[in-house]
Coordinates of C-alpha atoms in Angstrom, one line a residue:
X139 CA 35.4 -80.2 -143.3
X140 CA 32.5 -81.7 -141.3
X141 CA 30.9 -80.0 -138.3
X142 CA 31.2 -82.2 -135.2
X143 CA 27.9 -83.5 -134.0
X144 CA 25.9 -82.2 -137.0
X145 CA 22.5 -83.9 -137.4
X146 CA 18.9 -82.9 -138.4
X147 CA 16.8 -81.5 -135.6
X148 CA 13.3 -80.5 -136.8
X149 CA 11.2 -78.8 -139.4
X150 CA 8.8 -76.0 -138.3
X151 CA 5.3 -75.0 -139.5
X152 CA 2.7 -72.4 -138.6
X153 CA -0.5 -74.3 -138.0
X154 CA -4.1 -73.1 -138.1
X155 CA -5.4 -75.3 -135.3
X156 CA -2.6 -76.5 -132.9
X157 CA -4.8 -79.0 -131.0
X158 CA -6.1 -80.6 -134.3
X159 CA -2.5 -80.8 -135.6
X160 CA -1.3 -82.4 -132.3
X161 CA -4.0 -85.0 -132.4
X162 CA -3.4 -85.7 -136.1
X163 CA 0.4 -86.2 -135.8
X164 CA -0.2 -88.2 -132.6
X165 CA -2.8 -90.5 -134.2
X166 CA -0.9 -90.8 -137.5
X167 CA 2.7 -91.2 -136.3
X168 CA 2.6 -91.5 -132.5
X169 CA 4.2 -88.1 -132.2
X170 CA 4.1 -86.6 -128.7
X171 CA 4.4 -83.1 -127.4
X172 CA 7.7 -82.9 -125.5
X173 CA 7.9 -79.1 -125.0
X174 CA 5.3 -76.3 -125.2
X175 CA 5.8 -72.6 -124.7
X176 CA 3.0 -70.1 -124.1
X177 CA 2.8 -66.9 -126.3
X178 CA 4.9 -64.0 -125.1
X179 CA 3.9 -60.6 -126.4
X180 CA 4.3 -60.7 -130.2
X181 CA 5.8 -64.2 -130.1
X182 CA 3.3 -67.0 -130.8
X183 CA 2.9 -70.2 -128.8
X184 CA 5.2 -73.0 -130.0
X185 CA 5.5 -76.7 -129.4
X186 CA 7.8 -79.6 -130.3
X187 CA 6.3 -83.0 -131.2
X188 CA 8.7 -85.9 -131.2
X189 CA 8.4 -88.9 -133.5
X190 CA 11.5 -90.7 -132.3
X191 CA 14.3 -89.5 -129.9
X192 CA 15.5 -86.2 -131.2
X193 CA 13.3 -86.3 -134.4
X194 CA 10.7 -83.5 -134.2
X195 CA 8.3 -81.2 -135.9
X196 CA 7.8 -77.7 -134.3
X197 CA 4.5 -76.0 -134.5
X198 CA 3.9 -72.2 -134.2
X199 CA 0.3 -71.0 -133.7
X200 CA -1.7 -68.4 -135.5
X201 CA -1.2 -69.7 -139.1
X202 CA -3.9 -68.0 -141.2
X203 CA -3.0 -68.1 -144.9
X204 CA -1.7 -71.1 -146.8
X205 CA 1.3 -70.5 -149.0
X206 CA 0.9 -71.1 -152.7
X207 CA 3.3 -73.5 -154.4
X208 CA 3.6 -73.4 -158.1
X209 CA 5.5 -75.9 -160.3
X210 CA 8.5 -73.5 -160.5
X211 CA 8.4 -72.3 -156.8
X212 CA 11.7 -72.1 -155.0
X213 CA 11.8 -73.4 -151.5
X214 CA 10.1 -76.0 -149.3
X215 CA 8.5 -78.9 -151.1
X216 CA 7.9 -81.6 -148.4
X217 CA 9.5 -83.4 -145.5
X218 CA 10.1 -87.1 -145.4
X219 CA 9.4 -89.7 -142.7
X220 CA 11.1 -93.1 -143.0
X221 CA 9.0 -96.2 -142.4
X222 CA 9.8 -99.8 -142.1
X223 CA 6.7 -101.0 -144.1
X224 CA 5.0 -98.5 -146.4
X225 CA 2.0 -100.7 -147.0
X226 CA 1.4 -101.1 -143.3
X227 CA 1.8 -97.3 -142.8
X228 CA -0.8 -96.6 -145.5
X229 CA -3.2 -99.1 -144.0
X230 CA -2.9 -97.4 -140.6
X231 CA -3.4 -94.0 -142.2
X232 CA -6.5 -95.2 -144.1
X233 CA -8.1 -95.9 -140.7
X234 CA -7.9 -92.1 -140.2
X235 CA -9.3 -91.5 -143.7
X236 CA -5.9 -90.3 -144.9
X237 CA -5.2 -91.4 -148.4
X238 CA -2.0 -90.8 -150.5
X239 CA -2.0 -87.7 -152.6
X240 CA 0.5 -89.5 -154.8
X241 CA 1.7 -93.1 -154.9
X242 CA 2.6 -95.5 -153.7
X243 CA 5.3 -96.0 -156.3
X244 CA 8.9 -97.0 -156.6
X245 CA 11.3 -94.0 -156.7
X246 CA 14.4 -93.5 -158.8
X247 CA 16.6 -94.8 -156.0
X248 CA 14.4 -98.0 -155.7
X249 CA 12.8 -96.6 -152.6
X250 CA 9.0 -97.1 -152.0
X251 CA 7.2 -93.8 -151.7
X252 CA 3.8 -92.2 -151.0
X253 CA 2.9 -88.6 -150.3
X254 CA 0.2 -87.5 -147.9
X255 CA -0.9 -84.1 -146.5
X256 CA -1.4 -83.0 -142.9
X257 CA -4.5 -81.0 -141.9
X258 CA -2.9 -77.8 -143.1
X259 CA -1.9 -79.2 -146.4
X260 CA 1.8 -79.7 -145.6
X261 CA 3.2 -82.4 -147.8
X262 CA 4.7 -85.5 -146.1
X263 CA 6.7 -88.1 -148.0
X264 CA 6.6 -91.6 -146.5
X265 CA 9.6 -93.6 -147.6
X266 CA 10.6 -97.3 -147.2
X267 CA 14.2 -97.9 -148.2
X268 CA 14.8 -101.5 -149.1
X269 CA 18.3 -103.0 -149.1
X270 CA 18.7 -102.8 -152.9
X271 CA 18.3 -99.0 -152.8
X272 CA 21.5 -96.9 -152.9
X273 CA 19.9 -94.9 -150.1
X274 CA 19.9 -97.9 -147.8
X275 CA 22.0 -97.7 -144.6
X276 CA 22.1 -100.7 -142.3

């Protein structure tokens, strides 16, 4: 049974420098702050940055230690942003001195992929899905 209205909302991160992350996501992807809440007691400041209507990342402040990911870790690996033209996206990011950590390459579902990292090392997959991919949805 499906849940009515179910859709993806956001992914959340603790960041080391919120202003740097806001600038980076804005410059890289055009993301804009749509909501910001000041800290309250033990609760840190948080903010939502929107890429496209209803598609967001949420940042919490006061990140201090990076988590260590090993080849056999369980849990978060990356989040994916879909792009219309991977080559153009990588050219734009190169103007910011952002280079792929992996790729570009063709994935097992015939999608075009590259992986980059944000200022805190969070891994972002950039994916272009061509019509011949089984992931393609018109």
